[in-house]
Short mmCIF file of C-alpha atoms and ligand atoms in Angstrom, two decimals:
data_model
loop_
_atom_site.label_atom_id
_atom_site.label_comp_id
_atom_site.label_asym_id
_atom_site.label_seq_id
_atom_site.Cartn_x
_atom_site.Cartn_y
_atom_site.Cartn_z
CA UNK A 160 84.14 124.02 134.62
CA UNK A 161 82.40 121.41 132.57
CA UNK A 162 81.64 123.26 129.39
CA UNK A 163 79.95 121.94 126.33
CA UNK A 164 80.96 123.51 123.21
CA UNK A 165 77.59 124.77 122.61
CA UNK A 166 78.24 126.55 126.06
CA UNK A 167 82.08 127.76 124.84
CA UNK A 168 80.84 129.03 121.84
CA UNK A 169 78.15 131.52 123.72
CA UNK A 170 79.91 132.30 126.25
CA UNK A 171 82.82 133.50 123.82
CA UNK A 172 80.48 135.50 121.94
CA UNK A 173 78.72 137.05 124.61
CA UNK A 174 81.62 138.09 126.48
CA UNK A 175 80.64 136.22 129.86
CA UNK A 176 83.99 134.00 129.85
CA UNK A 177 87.94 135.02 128.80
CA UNK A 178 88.76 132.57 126.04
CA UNK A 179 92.43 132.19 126.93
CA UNK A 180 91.20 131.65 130.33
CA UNK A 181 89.48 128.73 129.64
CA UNK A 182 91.99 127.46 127.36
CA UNK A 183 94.59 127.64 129.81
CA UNK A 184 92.02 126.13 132.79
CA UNK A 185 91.73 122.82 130.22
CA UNK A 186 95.03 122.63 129.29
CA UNK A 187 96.50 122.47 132.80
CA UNK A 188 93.81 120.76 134.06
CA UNK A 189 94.18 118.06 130.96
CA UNK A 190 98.20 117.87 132.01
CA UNK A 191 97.68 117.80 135.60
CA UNK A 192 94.78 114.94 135.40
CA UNK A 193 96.09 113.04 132.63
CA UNK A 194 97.90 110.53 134.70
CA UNK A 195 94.55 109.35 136.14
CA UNK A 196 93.35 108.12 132.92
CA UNK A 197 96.19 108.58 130.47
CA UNK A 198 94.02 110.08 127.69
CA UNK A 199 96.70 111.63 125.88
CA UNK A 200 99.78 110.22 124.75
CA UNK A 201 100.92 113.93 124.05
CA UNK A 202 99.99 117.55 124.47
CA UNK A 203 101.26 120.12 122.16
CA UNK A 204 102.27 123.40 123.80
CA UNK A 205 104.15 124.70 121.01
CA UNK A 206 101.69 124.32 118.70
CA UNK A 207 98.50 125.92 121.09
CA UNK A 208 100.92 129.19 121.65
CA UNK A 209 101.53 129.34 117.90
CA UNK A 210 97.66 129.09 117.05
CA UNK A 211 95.45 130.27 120.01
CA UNK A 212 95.44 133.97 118.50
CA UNK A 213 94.07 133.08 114.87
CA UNK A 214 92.00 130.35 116.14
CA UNK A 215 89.93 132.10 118.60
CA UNK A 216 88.31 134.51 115.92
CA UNK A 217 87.10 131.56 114.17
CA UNK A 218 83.75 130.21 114.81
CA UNK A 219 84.85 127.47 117.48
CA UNK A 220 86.61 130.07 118.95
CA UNK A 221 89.68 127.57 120.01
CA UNK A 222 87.58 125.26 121.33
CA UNK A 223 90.06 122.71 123.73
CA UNK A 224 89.24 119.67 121.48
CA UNK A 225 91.84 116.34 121.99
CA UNK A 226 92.76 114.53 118.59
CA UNK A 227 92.96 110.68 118.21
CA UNK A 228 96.50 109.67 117.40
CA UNK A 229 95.63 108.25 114.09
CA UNK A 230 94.99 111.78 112.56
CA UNK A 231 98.01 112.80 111.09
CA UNK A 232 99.05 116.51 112.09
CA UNK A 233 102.45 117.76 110.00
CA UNK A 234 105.35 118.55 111.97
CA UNK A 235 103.94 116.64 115.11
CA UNK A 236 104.27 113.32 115.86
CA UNK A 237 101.36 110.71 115.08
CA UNK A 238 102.26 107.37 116.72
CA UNK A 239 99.15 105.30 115.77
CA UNK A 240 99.36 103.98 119.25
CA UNK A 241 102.02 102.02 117.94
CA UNK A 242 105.76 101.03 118.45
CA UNK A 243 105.81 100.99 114.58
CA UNK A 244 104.95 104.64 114.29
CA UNK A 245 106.61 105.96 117.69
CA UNK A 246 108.69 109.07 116.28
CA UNK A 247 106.56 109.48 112.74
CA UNK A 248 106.09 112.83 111.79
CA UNK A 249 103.68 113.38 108.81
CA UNK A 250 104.73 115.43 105.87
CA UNK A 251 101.37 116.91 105.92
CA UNK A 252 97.94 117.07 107.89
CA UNK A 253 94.80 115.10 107.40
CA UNK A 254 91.90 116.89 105.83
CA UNK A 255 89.56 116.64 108.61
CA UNK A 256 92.44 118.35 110.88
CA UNK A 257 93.04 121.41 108.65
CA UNK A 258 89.06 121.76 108.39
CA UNK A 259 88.96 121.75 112.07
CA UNK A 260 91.48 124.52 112.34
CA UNK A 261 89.55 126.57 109.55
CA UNK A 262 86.84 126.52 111.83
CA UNK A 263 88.62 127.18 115.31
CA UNK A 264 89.48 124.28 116.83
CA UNK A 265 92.25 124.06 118.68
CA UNK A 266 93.48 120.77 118.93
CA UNK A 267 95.46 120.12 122.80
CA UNK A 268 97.28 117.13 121.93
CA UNK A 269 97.04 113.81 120.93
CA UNK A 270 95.03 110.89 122.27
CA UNK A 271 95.57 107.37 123.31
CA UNK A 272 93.73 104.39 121.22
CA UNK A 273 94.45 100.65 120.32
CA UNK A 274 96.94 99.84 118.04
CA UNK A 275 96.47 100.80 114.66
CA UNK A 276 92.66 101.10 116.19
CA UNK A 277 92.53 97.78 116.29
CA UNK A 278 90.87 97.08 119.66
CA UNK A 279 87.69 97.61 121.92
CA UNK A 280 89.30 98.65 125.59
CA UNK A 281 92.52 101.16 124.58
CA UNK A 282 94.62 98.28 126.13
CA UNK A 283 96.05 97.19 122.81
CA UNK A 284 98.03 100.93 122.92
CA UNK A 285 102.03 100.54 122.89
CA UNK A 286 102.45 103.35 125.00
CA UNK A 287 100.33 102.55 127.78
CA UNK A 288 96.59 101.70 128.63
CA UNK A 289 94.16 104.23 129.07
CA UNK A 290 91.47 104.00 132.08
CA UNK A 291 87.86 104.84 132.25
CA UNK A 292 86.65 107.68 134.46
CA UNK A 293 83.81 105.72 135.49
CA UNK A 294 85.70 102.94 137.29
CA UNK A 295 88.95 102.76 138.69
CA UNK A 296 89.84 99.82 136.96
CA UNK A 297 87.61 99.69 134.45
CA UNK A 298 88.25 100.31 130.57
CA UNK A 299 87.24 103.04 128.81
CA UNK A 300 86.28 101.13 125.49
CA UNK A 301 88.22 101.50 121.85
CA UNK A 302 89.79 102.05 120.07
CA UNK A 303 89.28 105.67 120.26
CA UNK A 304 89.26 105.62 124.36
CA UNK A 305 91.74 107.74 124.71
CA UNK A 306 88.95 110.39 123.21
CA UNK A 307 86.40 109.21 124.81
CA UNK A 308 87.72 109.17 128.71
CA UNK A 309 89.07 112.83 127.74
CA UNK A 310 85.90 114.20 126.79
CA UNK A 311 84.00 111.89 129.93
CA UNK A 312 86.79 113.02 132.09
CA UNK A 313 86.79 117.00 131.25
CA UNK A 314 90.02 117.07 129.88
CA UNK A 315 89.32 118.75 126.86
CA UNK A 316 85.69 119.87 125.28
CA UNK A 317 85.08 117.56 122.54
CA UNK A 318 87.12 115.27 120.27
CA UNK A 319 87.75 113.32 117.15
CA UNK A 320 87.95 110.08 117.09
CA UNK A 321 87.73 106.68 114.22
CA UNK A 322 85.13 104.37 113.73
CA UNK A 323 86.07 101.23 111.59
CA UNK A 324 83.39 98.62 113.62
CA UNK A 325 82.06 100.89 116.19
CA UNK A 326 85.11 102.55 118.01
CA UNK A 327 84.00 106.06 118.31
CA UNK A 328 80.26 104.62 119.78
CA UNK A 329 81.54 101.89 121.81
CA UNK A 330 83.67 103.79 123.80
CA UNK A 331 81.52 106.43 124.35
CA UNK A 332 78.74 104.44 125.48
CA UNK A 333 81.52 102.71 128.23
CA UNK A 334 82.23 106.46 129.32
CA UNK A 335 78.96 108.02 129.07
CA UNK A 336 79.41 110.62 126.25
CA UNK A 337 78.17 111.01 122.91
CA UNK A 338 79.50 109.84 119.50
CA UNK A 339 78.32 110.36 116.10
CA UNK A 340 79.95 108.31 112.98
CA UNK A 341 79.04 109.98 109.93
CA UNK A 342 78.03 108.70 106.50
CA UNK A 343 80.83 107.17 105.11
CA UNK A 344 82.03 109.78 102.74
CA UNK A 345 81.38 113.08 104.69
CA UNK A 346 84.34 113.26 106.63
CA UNK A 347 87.73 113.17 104.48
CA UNK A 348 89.72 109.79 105.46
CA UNK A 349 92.26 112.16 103.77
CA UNK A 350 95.54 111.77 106.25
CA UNK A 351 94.08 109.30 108.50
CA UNK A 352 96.36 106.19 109.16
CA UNK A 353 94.28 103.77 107.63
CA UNK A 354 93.11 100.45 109.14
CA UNK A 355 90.01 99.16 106.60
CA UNK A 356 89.78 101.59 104.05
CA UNK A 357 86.23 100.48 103.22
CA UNK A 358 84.87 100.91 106.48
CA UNK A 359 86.97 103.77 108.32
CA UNK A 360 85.41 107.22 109.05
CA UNK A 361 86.23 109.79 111.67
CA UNK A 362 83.67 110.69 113.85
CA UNK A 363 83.07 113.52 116.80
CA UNK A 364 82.93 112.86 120.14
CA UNK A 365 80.81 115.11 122.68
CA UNK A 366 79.09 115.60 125.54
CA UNK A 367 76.09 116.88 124.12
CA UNK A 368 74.06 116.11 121.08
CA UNK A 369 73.85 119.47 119.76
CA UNK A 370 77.90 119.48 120.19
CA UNK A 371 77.72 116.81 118.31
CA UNK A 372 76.16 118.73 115.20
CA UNK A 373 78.30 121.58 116.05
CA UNK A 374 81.39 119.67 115.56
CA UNK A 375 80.46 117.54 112.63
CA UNK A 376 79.30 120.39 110.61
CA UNK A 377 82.83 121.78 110.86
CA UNK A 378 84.55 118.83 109.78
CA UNK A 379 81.97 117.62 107.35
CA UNK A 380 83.92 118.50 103.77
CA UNK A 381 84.26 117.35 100.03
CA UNK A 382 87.70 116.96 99.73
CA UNK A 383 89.26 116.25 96.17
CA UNK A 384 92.23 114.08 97.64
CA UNK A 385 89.63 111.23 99.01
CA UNK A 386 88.09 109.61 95.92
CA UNK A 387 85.50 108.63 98.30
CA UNK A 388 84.91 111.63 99.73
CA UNK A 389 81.14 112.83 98.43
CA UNK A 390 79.65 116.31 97.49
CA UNK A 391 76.86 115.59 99.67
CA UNK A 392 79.72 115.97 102.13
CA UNK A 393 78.80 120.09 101.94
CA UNK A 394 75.48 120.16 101.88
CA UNK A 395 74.73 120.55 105.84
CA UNK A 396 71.37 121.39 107.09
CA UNK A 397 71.10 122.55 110.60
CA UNK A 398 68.45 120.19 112.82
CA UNK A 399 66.02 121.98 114.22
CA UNK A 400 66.22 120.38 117.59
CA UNK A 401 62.25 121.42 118.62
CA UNK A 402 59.94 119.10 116.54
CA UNK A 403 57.27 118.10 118.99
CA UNK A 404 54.74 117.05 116.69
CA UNK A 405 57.31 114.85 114.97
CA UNK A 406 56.18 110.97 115.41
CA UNK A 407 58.67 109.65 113.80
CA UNK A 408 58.42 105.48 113.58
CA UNK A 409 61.61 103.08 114.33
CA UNK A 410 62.71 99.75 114.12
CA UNK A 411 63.87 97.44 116.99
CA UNK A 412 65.73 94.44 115.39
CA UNK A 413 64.73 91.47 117.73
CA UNK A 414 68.45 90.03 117.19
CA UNK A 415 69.85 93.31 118.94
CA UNK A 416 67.77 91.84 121.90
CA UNK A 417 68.97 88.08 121.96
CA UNK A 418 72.21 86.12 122.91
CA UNK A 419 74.91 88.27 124.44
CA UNK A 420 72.98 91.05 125.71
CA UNK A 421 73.70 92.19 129.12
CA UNK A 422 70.65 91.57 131.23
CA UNK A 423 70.56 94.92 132.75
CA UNK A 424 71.30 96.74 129.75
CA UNK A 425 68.17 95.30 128.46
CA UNK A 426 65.85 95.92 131.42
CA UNK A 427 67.01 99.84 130.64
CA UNK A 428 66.59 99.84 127.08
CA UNK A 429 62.95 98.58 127.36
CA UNK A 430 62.39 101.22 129.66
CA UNK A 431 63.62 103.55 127.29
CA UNK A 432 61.65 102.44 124.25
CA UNK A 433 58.32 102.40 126.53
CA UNK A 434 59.32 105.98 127.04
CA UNK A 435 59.44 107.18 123.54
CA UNK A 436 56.60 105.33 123.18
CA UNK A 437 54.57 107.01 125.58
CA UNK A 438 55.65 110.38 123.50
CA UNK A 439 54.00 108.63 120.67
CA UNK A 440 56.72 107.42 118.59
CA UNK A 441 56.31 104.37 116.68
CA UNK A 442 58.44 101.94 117.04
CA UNK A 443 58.29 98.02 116.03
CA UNK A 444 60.22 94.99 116.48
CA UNK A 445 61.59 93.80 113.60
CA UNK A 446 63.46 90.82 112.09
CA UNK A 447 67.16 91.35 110.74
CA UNK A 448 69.12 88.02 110.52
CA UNK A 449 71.77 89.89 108.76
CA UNK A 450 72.61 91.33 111.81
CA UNK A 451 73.82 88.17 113.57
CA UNK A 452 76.42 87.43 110.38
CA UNK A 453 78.24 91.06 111.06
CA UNK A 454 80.75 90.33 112.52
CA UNK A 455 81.95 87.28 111.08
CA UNK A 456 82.01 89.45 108.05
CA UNK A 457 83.28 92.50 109.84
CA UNK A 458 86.36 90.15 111.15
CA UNK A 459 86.82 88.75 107.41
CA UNK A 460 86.59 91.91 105.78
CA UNK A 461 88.91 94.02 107.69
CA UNK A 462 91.94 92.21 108.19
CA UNK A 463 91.84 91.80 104.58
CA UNK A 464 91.94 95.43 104.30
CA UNK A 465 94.50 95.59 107.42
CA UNK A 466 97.14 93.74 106.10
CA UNK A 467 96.77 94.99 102.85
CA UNK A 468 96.99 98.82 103.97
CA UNK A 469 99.76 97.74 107.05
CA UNK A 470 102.06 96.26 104.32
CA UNK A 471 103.69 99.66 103.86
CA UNK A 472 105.35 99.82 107.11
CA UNK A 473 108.47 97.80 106.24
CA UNK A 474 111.03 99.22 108.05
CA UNK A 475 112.15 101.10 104.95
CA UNK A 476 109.50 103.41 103.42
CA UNK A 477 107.51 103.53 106.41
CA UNK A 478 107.91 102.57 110.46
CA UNK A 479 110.66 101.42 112.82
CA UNK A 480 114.26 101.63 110.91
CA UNK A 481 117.35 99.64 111.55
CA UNK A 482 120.49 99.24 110.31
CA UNK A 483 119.97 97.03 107.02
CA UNK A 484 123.67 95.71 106.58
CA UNK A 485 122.66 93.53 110.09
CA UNK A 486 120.83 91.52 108.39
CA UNK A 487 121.45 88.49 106.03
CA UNK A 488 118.65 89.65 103.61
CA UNK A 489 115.43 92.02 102.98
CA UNK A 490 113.05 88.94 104.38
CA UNK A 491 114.96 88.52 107.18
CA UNK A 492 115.55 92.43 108.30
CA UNK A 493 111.48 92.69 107.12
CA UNK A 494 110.62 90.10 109.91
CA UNK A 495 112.89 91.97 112.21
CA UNK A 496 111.42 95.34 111.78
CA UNK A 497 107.46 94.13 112.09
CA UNK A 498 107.71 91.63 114.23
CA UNK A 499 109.18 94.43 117.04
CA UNK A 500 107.13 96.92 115.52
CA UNK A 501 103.28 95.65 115.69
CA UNK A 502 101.77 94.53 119.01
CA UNK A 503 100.10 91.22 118.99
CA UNK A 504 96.77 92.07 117.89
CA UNK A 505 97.85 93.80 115.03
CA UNK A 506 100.01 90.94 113.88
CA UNK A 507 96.46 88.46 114.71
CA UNK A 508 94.36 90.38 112.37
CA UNK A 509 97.58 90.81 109.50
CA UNK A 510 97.88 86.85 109.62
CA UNK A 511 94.25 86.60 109.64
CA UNK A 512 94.19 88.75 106.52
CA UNK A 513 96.58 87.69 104.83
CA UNK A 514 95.08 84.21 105.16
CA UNK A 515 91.79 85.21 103.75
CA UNK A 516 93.54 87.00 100.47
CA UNK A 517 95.28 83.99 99.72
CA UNK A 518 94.36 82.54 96.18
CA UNK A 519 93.18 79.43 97.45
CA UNK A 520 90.65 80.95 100.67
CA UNK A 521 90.13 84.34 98.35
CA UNK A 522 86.59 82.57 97.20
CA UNK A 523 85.55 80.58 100.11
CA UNK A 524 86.15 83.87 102.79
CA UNK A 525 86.68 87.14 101.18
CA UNK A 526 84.57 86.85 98.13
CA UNK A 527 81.62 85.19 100.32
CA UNK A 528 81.46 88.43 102.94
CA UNK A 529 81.76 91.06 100.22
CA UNK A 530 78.67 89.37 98.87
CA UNK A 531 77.24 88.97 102.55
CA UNK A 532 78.26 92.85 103.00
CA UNK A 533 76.24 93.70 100.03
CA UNK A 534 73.06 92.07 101.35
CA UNK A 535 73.30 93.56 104.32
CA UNK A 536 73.50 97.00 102.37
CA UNK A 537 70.21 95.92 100.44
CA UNK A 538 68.47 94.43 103.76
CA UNK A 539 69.14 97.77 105.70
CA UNK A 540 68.28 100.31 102.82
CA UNK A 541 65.11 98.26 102.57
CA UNK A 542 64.60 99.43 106.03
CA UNK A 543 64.96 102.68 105.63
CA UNK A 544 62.10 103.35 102.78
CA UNK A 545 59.86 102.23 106.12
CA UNK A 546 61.29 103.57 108.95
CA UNK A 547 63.12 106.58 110.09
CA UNK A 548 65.72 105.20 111.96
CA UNK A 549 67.01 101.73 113.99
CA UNK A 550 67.39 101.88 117.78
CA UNK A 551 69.68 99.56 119.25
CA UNK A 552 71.79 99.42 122.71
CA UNK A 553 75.36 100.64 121.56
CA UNK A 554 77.27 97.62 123.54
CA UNK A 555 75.96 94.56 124.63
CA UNK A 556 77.80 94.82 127.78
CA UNK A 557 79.12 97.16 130.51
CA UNK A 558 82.63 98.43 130.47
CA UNK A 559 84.95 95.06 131.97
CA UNK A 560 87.68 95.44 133.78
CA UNK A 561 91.10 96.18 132.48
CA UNK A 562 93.04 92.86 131.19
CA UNK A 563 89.37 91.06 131.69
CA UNK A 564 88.74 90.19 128.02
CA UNK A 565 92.34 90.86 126.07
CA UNK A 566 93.62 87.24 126.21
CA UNK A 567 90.04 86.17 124.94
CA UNK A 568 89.70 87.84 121.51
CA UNK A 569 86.49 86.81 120.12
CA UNK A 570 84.34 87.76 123.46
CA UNK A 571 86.29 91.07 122.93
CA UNK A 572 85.31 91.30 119.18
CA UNK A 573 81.42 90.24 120.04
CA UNK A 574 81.27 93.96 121.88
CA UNK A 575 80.94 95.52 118.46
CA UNK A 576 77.86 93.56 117.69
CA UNK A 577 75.99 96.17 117.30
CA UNK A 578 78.02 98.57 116.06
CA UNK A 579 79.37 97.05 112.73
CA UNK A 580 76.73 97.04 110.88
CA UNK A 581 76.59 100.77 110.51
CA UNK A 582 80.12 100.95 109.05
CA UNK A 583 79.20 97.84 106.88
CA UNK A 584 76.31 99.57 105.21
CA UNK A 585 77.56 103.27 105.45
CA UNK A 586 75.15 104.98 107.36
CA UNK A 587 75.36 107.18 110.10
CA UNK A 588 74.99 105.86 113.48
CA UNK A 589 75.02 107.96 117.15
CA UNK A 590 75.37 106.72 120.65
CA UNK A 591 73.51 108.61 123.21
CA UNK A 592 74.10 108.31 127.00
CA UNK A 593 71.09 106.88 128.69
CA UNK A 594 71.36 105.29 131.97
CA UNK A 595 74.34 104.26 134.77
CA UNK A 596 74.19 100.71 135.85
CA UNK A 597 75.24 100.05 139.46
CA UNK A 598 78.05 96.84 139.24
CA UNK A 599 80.35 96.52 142.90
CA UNK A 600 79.42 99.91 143.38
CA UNK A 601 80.80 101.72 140.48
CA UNK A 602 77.91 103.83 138.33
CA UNK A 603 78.69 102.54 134.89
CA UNK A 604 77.16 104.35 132.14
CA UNK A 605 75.21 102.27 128.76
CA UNK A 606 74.48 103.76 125.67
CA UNK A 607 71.55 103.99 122.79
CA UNK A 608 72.60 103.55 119.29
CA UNK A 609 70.21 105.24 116.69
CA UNK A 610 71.20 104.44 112.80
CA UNK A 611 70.12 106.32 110.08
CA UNK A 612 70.02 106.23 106.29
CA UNK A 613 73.21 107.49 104.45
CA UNK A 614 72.95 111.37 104.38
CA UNK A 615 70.39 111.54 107.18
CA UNK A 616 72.85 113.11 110.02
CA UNK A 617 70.18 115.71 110.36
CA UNK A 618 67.54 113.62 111.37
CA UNK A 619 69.99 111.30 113.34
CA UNK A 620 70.73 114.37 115.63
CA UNK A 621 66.92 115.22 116.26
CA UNK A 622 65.96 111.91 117.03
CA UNK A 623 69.27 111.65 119.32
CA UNK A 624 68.50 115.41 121.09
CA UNK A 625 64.95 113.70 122.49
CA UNK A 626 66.55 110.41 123.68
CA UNK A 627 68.96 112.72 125.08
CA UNK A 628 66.18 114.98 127.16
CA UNK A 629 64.19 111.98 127.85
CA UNK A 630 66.92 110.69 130.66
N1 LIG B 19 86.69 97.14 118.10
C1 LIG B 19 86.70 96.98 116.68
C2 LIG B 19 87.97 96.33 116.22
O1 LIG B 19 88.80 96.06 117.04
C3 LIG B 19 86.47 98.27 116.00
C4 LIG B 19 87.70 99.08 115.87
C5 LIG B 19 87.47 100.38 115.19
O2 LIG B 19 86.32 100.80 114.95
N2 LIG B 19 88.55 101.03 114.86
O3 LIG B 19 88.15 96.09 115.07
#
């Protein structure tokens, strides 16, 4: 069937498909296929039956959309992809869930990621790993690739995912789809499982760019219970998708073509800038050092914020619970309860964190990347009073093979290269399927990041739609 929710929505309206037709087509097909990838942790039966009738009169029309396990949904289990959260049942329902289901989504259960999100190939997941469509043994990215191999795999027709350092674009760009993370502040962080509060937002996951807008617009919403939620959050213009005497002018960072970068990958993002050249767009090379210093900040940054917001599950207000008179005292039943609780990289990057906070690194680490972050805030908006956007490759590498790269942590955390800086600087970023690289015979898709300035999601889906035709 292979609908795109632009596609759903028409064919809803116009009568030419039976919406509980195709509901029921994904959701079997989702249960019957699911052991091929292992998208989903879960699927929610109960809860489709209960809403299919009000949702489809909404303007998704009960869409089939999958739900990263991170997003909190009350009365249904939200495991984080983690032992620690394994039967945790939220009192009540992220924000960017409920505005979903105001607008007709109908979520089909809940999708596989890295623990606590902390991860680039889904492998990190307690309950399992989850495989790309695109190569048998191949990862799909993450953290959010359980999303991302659902939407690649036609399990469901869209999905939401969370981007902290790039995993809503990285994984898409390993599984071919498309991923927008909005401007930090559109989408309510309300009721989602936080990893680095500074940098987390949700973002949609599609197969189309104008999906993309679809399904942004109807989570995009000022909500009063995330003090860093914006009003700009519901302003939403619609793009206009058709500007052909648009020229707009971008900048290529030269760092985004140096070290690291995947030969091939490179070979097919020239090509690709050539091409929008040749349709008159102007784009130059620039220079942005800051770029290279991401991640070191990224990886300073967030564990901070990780073990800082992971110091609530304790085994007694939150997470895994055990009989407290077992133990001699609280320490001893706390290092019980999270050291069974939290997978290894979870525990890396709380150590690493907690390191970092300490009063006598505080200055020399955390202190110096907040200040680092901040120029890189200043270099990029300088940027932006020149040029319209910044193209980059989304990855600097192909999708590896699963259990390649886990036991080597920093290659793994170089993938995001690209990606950080967006959630650094909070601007909106988009990765857009462009070409399938041939590697032992497997077609293995790459992606094109554009960034925008903060607010600009309009003009970051235009200039995605023509990258988009241009393949
Ligand atoms: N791969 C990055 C990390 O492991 C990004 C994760 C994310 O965006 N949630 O931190």
């Amino acid at each position: 069937m292979n609908l795109t929710l632009k596609q759903y929505i028409d064919s809803v309206n116009d009568w030419s498909l039976n919406v509980k037709d195709v509901i029921n087509h994904y959701i079997n097909k989702a249960k019957e296929q699911n052991s091929q990838t292992f998208s989903f942790v879960r699927f929610h039966e109960d809860y489709v039956s209960s809403h299919i009738d009000d949702l489809i009169t909404k303007p998704l029309h009960g869409a089939p959309i999958g739900l990263k396990d991170i997003i909190l949904t009350k009365w249904y289990i939200s495991s984080c992809g983690s032992k620690m959260m394994e039967d945790f049942i939220s009192p009540y329902s992220a924000t960017c869930f409920e505005t979903l289901e105001k607008n007709g989504g109908l979520m089909i259960g809940k999708a596989n990621m890295d623990e606590f999100a902390m991860g680039s190939s889904t492998e990190t997941s307690y309950f399992g790993k989850t495989i790309n469509p695109h190569g048998i043994d191949r990862v799909p990215g993450g953290s959010s690739g359980g999303s991302a191999a659902a939407v690649a795999a036609d399990l469901c027709i869209a999905a939401l995912g969370t981007d902290t350092g790039g995993s809503v674009r990285q994984p898409a760009s390993f599984c071919g789809i498309v991923w927008l993370k909005p401007t930090y502040g559109r989408v309510s962080r309300y009721g989602v499982q936080s990893m680095a509060s500074s940098l987390d937002q949700v973002g949609v996951m599609t197969k189309t760019v104008e999906d993309a807008g679809i399904l942004l617009k109807a989570i995009s919403w000022h909500d009063t219970h995330d003090a860093q939620s914006c009003v700009e959050a519901d302003t939403w213009q619609e793009p206009k998708y058709k500007n052909e005497t648009w020229k707009p002018k971008l900048a290529l960072p030269k760092e985004a073509l140096g070290e690291g970068l995947d030969e091939r990958i490179k070979v097919r993002f020239i090509e690709m800038i050539e091409k929008l050249r040749d349709l008159w767009w102007e784009i130059e090379e620039i220079d942005l050092p800051i770029m290279g210093y991401a991640v070191p900040m990224y990886y300073t940054l967030m564990p901070a914020e990780v073990s800082t917001n992971l110091a609530r599950f304790d085994g007694i207000r939150f997470g895994l619970q055990d009989d407290t008179t077992k133990y001699k005292d609280i320490s001893e039943y706390y290092q019980k309860v999270r050291s069974e609780g939290f997978g290894e990289e979870v525990k890396r990057r709380i150590l690493l964190g907690t390191f970092v906070l300490s009063s006598a690194n505080y200055e020399w680490y955390y202190l110096k990347a907040q200040q680092a972050r901040e120029q890189l805030k200043a270099d990029f908006s300088k940027i932006f009073q020149k040029y319209d956007a910044i193209i980059t490759p989304t990855t600097p590498t192909l999708p590896g093979k699963i259990w390649e790269k886990i036991n080597d942590p920093l290659t793994m955390y170089l993938e995001d290269m690209y990606t950080i800086p967006a959630n650094m600087a909070w601007i909106p970023a988009m990765s857009v399927p462009w070409w399938m690289i041939e590697e032992n015979g497997e077609m293995l898709p790459m992606g094109i990041q554009l960034m925008c300035d903060k607010w600009e999601e309009e003009k970051l889906l235009e200039l995605g739609w023509v990258v988009e035709k241009l393949k």
